[in-house]
mmCIF file of C-alpha atoms in Angstrom:
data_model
loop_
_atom_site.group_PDB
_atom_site.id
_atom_site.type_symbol
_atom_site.label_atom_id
_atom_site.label_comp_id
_atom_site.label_asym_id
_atom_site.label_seq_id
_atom_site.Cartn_x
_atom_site.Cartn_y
_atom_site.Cartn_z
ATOM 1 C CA UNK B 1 45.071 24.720 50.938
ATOM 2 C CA UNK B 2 43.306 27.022 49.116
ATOM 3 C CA UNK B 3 42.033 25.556 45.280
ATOM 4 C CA UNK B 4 42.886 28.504 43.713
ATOM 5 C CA UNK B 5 46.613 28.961 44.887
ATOM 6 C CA UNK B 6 47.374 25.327 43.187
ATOM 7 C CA UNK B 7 45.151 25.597 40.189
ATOM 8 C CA UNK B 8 43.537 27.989 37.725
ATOM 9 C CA UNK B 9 39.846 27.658 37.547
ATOM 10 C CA UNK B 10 38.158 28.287 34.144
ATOM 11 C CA UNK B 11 34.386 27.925 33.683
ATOM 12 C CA UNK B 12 33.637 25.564 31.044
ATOM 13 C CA UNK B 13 31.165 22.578 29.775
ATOM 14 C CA UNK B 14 32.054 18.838 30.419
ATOM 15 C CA UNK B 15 30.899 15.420 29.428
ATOM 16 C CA UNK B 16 28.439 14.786 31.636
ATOM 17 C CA UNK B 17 28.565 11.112 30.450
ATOM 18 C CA UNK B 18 30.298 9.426 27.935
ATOM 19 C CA UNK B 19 28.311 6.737 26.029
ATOM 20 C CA UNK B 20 30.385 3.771 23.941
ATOM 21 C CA UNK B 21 28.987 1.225 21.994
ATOM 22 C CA UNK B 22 31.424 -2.020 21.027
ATOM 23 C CA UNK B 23 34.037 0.247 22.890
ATOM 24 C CA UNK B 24 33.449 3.032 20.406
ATOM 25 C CA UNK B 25 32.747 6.773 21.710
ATOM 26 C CA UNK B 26 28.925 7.743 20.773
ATOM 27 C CA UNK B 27 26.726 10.581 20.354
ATOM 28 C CA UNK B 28 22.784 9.966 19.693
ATOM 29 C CA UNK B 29 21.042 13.441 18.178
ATOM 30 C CA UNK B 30 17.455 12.871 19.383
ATOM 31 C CA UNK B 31 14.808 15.457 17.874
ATOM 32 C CA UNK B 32 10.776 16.271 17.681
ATOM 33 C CA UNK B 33 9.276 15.932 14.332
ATOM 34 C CA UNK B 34 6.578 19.338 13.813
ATOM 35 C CA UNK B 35 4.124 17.084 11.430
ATOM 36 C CA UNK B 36 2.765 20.886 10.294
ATOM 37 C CA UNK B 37 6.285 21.369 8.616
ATOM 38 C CA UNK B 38 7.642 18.188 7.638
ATOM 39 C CA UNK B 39 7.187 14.310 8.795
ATOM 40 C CA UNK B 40 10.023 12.086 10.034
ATOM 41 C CA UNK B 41 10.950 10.300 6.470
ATOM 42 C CA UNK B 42 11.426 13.703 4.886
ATOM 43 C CA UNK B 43 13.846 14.549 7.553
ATOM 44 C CA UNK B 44 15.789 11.501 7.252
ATOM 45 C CA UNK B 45 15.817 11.881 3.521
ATOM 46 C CA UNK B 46 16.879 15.539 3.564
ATOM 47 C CA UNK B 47 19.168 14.634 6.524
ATOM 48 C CA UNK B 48 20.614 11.932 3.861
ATOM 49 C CA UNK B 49 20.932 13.989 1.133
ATOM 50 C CA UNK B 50 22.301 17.283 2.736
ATOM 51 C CA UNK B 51 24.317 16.470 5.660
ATOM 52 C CA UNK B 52 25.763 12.894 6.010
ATOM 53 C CA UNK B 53 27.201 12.822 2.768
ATOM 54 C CA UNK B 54 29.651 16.447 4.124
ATOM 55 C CA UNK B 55 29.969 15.045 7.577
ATOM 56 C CA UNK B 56 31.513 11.627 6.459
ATOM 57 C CA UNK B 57 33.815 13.990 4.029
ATOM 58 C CA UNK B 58 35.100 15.875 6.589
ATOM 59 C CA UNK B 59 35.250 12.973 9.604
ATOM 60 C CA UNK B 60 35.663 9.592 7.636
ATOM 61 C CA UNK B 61 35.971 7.703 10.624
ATOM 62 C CA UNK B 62 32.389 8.443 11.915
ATOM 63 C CA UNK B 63 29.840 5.401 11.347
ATOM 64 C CA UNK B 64 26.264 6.996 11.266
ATOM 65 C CA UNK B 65 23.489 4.374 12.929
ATOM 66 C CA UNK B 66 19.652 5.622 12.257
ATOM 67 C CA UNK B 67 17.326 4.122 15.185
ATOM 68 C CA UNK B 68 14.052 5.369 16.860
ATOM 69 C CA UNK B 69 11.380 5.923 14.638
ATOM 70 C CA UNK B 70 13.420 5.361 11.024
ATOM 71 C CA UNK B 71 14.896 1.684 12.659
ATOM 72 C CA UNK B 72 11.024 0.627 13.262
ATOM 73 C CA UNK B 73 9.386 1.932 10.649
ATOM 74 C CA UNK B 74 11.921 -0.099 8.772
ATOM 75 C CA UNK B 75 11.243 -3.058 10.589
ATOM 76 C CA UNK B 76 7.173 -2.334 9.627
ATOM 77 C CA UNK B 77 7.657 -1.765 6.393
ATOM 78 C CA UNK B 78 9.525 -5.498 5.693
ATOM 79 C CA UNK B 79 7.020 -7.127 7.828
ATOM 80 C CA UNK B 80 4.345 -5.225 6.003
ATOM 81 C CA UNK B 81 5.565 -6.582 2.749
ATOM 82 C CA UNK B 82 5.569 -10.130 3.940
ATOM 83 C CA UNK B 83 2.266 -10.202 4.995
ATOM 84 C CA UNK B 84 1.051 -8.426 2.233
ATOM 85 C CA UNK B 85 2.896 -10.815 -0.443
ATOM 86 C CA UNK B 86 1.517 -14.208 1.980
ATOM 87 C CA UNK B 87 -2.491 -12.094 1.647
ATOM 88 C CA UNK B 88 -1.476 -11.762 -2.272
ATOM 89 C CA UNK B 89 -0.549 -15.801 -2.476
ATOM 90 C CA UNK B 90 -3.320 -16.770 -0.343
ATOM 91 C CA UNK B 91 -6.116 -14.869 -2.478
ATOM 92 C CA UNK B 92 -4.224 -16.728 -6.020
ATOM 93 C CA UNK B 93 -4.298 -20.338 -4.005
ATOM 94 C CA UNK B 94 -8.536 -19.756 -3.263
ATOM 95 C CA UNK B 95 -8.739 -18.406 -6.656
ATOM 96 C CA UNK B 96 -7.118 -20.889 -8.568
ATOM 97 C CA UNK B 97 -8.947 -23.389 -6.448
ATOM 98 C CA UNK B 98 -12.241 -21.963 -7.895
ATOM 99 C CA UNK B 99 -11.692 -20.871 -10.729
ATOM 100 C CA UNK B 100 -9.736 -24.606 -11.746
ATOM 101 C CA UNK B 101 -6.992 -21.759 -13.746
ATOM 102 C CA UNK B 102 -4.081 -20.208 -12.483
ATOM 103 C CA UNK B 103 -4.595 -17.331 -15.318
ATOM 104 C CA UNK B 104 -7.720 -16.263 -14.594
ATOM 105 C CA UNK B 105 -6.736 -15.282 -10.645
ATOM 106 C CA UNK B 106 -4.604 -13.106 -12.478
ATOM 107 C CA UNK B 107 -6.980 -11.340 -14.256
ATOM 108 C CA UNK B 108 -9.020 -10.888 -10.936
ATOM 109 C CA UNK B 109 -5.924 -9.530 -8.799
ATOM 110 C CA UNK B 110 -4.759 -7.317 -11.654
ATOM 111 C CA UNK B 111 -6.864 -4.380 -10.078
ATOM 112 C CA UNK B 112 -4.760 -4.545 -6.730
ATOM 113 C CA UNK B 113 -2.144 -2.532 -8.131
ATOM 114 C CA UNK B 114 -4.957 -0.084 -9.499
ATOM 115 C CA UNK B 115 -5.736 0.553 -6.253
ATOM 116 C CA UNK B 116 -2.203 2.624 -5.521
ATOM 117 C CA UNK B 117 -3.650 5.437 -8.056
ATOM 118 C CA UNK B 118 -6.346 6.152 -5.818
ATOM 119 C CA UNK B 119 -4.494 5.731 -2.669
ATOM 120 C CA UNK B 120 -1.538 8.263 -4.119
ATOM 121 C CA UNK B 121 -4.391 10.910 -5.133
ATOM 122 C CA UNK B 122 -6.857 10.291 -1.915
ATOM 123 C CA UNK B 123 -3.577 11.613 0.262
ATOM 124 C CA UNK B 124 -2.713 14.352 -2.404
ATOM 125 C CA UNK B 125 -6.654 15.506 -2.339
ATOM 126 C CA UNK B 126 -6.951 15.364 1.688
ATOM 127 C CA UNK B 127 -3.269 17.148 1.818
ATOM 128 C CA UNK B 128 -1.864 13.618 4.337
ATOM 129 C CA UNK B 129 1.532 12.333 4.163
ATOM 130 C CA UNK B 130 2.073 8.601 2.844
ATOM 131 C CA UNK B 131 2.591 6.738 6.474
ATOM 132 C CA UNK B 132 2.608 3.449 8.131
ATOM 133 C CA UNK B 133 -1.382 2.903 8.450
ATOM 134 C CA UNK B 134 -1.777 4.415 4.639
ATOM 135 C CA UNK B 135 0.307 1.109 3.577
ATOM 136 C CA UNK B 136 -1.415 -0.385 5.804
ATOM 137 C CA UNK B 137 -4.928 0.430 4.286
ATOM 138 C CA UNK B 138 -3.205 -0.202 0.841
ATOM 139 C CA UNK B 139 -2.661 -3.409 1.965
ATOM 140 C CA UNK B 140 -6.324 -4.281 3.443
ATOM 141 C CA UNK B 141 -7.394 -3.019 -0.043
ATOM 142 C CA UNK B 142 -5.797 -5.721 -1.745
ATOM 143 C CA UNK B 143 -8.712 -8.487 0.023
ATOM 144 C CA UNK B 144 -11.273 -5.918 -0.688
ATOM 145 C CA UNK B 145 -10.963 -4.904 -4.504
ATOM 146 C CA UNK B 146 -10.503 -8.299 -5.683
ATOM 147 C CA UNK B 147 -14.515 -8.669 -4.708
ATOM 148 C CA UNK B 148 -15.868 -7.019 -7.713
ATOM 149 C CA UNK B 149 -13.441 -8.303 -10.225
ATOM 150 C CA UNK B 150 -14.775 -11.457 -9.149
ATOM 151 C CA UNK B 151 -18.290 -10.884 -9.802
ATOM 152 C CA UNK B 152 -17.115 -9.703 -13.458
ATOM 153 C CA UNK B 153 -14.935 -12.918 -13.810
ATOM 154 C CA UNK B 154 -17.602 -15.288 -12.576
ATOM 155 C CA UNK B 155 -20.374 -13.763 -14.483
ATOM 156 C CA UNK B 156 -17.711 -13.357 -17.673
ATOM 157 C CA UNK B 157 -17.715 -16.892 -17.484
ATOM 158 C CA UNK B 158 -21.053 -17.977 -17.284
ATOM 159 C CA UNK B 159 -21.996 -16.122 -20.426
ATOM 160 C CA UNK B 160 -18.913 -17.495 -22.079
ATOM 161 C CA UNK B 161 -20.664 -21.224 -21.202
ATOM 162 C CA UNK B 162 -24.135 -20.258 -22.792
ATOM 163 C CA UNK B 163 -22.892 -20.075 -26.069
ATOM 164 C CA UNK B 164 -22.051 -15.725 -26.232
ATOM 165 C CA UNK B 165 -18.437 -14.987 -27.805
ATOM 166 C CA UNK B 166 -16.355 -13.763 -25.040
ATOM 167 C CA UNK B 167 -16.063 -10.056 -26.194
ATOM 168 C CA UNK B 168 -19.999 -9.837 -25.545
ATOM 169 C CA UNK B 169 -19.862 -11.666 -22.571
ATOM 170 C CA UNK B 170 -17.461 -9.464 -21.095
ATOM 171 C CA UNK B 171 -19.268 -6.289 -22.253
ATOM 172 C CA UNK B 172 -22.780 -8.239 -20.605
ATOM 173 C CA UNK B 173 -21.484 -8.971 -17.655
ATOM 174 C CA UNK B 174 -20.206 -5.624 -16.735
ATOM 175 C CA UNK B 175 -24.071 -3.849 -17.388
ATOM 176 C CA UNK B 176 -25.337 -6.620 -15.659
ATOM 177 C CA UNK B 177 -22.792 -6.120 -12.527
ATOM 178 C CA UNK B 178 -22.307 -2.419 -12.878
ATOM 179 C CA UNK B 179 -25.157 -2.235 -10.012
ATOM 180 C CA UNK B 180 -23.792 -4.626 -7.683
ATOM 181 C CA UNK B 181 -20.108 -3.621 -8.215
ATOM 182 C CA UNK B 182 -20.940 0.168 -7.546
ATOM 183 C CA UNK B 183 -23.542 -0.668 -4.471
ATOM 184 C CA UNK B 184 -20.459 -3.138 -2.758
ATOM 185 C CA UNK B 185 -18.132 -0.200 -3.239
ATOM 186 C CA UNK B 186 -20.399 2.683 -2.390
ATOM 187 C CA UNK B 187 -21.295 1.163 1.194
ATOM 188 C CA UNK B 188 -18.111 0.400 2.414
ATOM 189 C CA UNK B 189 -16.898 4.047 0.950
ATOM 190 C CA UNK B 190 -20.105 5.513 2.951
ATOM 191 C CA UNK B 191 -19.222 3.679 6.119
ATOM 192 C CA UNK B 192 -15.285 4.963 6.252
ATOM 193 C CA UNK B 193 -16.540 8.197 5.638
ATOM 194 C CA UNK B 194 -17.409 9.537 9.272
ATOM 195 C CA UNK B 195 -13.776 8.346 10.338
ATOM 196 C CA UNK B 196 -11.929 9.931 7.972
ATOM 197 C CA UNK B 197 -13.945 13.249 8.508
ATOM 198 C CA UNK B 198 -13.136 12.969 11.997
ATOM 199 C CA UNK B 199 -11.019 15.561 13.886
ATOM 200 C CA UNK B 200 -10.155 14.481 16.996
ATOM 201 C CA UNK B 201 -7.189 13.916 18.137
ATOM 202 C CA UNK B 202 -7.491 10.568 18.967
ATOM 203 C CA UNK B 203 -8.546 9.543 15.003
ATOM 204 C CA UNK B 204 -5.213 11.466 13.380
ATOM 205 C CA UNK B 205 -3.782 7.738 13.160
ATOM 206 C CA UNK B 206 -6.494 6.403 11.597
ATOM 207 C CA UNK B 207 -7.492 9.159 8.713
ATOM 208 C CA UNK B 208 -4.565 7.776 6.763
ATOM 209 C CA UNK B 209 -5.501 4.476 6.705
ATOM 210 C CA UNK B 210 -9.449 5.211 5.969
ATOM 211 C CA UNK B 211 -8.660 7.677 2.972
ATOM 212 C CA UNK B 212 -6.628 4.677 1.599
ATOM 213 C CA UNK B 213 -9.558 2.669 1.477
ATOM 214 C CA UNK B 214 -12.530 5.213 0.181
ATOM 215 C CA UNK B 215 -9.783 6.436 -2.850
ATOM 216 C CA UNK B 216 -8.757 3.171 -3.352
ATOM 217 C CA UNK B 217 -12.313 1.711 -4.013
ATOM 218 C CA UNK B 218 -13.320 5.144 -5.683
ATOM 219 C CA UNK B 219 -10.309 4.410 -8.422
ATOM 220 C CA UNK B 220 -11.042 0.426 -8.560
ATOM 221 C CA UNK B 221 -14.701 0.862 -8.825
ATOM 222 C CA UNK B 222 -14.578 3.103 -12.120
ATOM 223 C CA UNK B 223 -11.376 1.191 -13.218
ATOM 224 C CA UNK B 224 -12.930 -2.826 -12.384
ATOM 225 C CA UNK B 225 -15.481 -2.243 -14.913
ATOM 226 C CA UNK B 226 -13.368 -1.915 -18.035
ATOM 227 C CA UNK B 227 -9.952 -3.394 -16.669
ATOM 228 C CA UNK B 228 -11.248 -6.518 -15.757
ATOM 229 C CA UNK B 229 -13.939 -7.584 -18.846
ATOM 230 C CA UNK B 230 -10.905 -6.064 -21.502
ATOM 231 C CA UNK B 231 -7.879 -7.756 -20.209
ATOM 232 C CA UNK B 232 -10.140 -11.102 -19.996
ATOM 233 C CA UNK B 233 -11.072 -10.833 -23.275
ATOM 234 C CA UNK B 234 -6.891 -10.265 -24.216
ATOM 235 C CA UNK B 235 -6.383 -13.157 -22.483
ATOM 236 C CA UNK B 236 -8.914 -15.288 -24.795
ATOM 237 C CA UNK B 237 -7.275 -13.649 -27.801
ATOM 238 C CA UNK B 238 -4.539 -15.932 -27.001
ATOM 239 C CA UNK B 239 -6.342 -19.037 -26.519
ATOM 240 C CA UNK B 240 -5.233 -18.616 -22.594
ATOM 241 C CA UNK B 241 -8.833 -18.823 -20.418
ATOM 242 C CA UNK B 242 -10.402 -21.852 -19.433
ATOM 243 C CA UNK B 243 -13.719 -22.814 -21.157
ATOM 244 C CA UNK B 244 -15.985 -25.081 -20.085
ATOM 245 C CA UNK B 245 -18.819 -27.049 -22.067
ATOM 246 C CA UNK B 246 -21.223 -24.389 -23.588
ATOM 247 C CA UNK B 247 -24.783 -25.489 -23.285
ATOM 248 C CA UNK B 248 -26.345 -26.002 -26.718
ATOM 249 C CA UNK B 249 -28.617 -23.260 -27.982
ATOM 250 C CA UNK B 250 -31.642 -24.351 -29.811
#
């Protein structure tokens, strides 16, 4: 029998498949991000702000799941933040070890968040987006930084045992240190330097988490030698750093 003598045939589109998750009917919207317009986070944000909130409105049943690149760079971030607050604990413990205080690691680590300005600026300056491997290099800062504030503090200290009020000790030991502090900084800046010029395709990845590190140090270098020597001398105004026995001065 003929199909059309039984039936009326209408061209039309079908579900090819139809996809359920915990027996619930699904539809994933997969997309390509253009990184010359916008990057994925922005998307999701806008997405957020400008859709979703209409679309539940007018369908409240709907559940909206975000996976793909927002689920892991979710996933990143809180594993980022772990290791970066177990680095942060680690560097007090040796610090406190050395140092026999558990103020004075403070006054060493209080550059790490100094480091952000630069980081914030570097990206604004080189016109990059805020990504996974710019936390990242935000992150690697936080074991690099603390190197110079620990010159200052160690040095700080050893005036503060010859007999020099702590004040002159603190503005001593940064002359004294301003050389070694800017050298330390300046080599590592020089070294990151040919990677985050680089334009090949291969390096994109990477730029983000080099400029991190050369702004960062650029911001911590000019900020580690008054930061550090003024907040340890606050810290004495309160009777709150450790001093040891001065040598006598005859």
């Amino acid at each position: 029998v003929p199909l059309q003598s039984v039936a009326t045939i209408v061209q039309g589109r079908g579900y090819a498949t139809i996809n359920r998750i915990g027996a619930r009917r699904t539809v994933t919207v997969t997309g390509d991000v253009d990184t010359s317009v916008a990057n994925a986070a922005e998307i999701v944000a806008d997405t957020r702000a400008m859709f979703l909130p209409q679309l539940k409105k007018d369908f409240p049943d709907i559940k909206v799941l975000l996976e793909g690149q927002e689920k892991e760079t979710k996933k990143s971030m809180g594993g980022m933040i772990r290791a970066f607050l177990l680095g942060i604990f680690g560097v007090f413990i040796i610090l406190s070890l050395q140092f026999r205080s558990y103020l004075e690691p403070l006054v060493v680590m209080v550059i790490i968040p100094f480091a952000l300005i630069g980081v914030i600026w570097g990206h604004l300056i080189m016109g990059l987006n805020l990504s996974m491997p710019s936390i990242m290099g935000f992150v690697s800062l936080a074991g690099i930084v603390v190197n110079d504030s620990i010159l200052l503090v160690t040095f700080i200290r050893r005036n503060v045992n010859r007999g020099i009020s702590v004040s002159d000790a603190a503005r001593q030991a940064s002359r004294e240190r301003f050389r070694a502090v800017l050298l330390t900084s300046m080599t590592t800046i020089m070294g990151l330097m040919p990677l985050m010029t680089e334009k090949s395709i291969q390096a994109q990845i990477i730029i983000p988490l080099a400029c991190s590190i050369v702004f960062g140090l650029l911001a911590t270098t000019a900020m580690v030698l008054l930061v550090i020597p003024a907040l340890y001398t606050i810290f004495d105004d309160f009777n709150l750093t450790r001093k040891e026995g001065r040598a006598e001065i005859v």
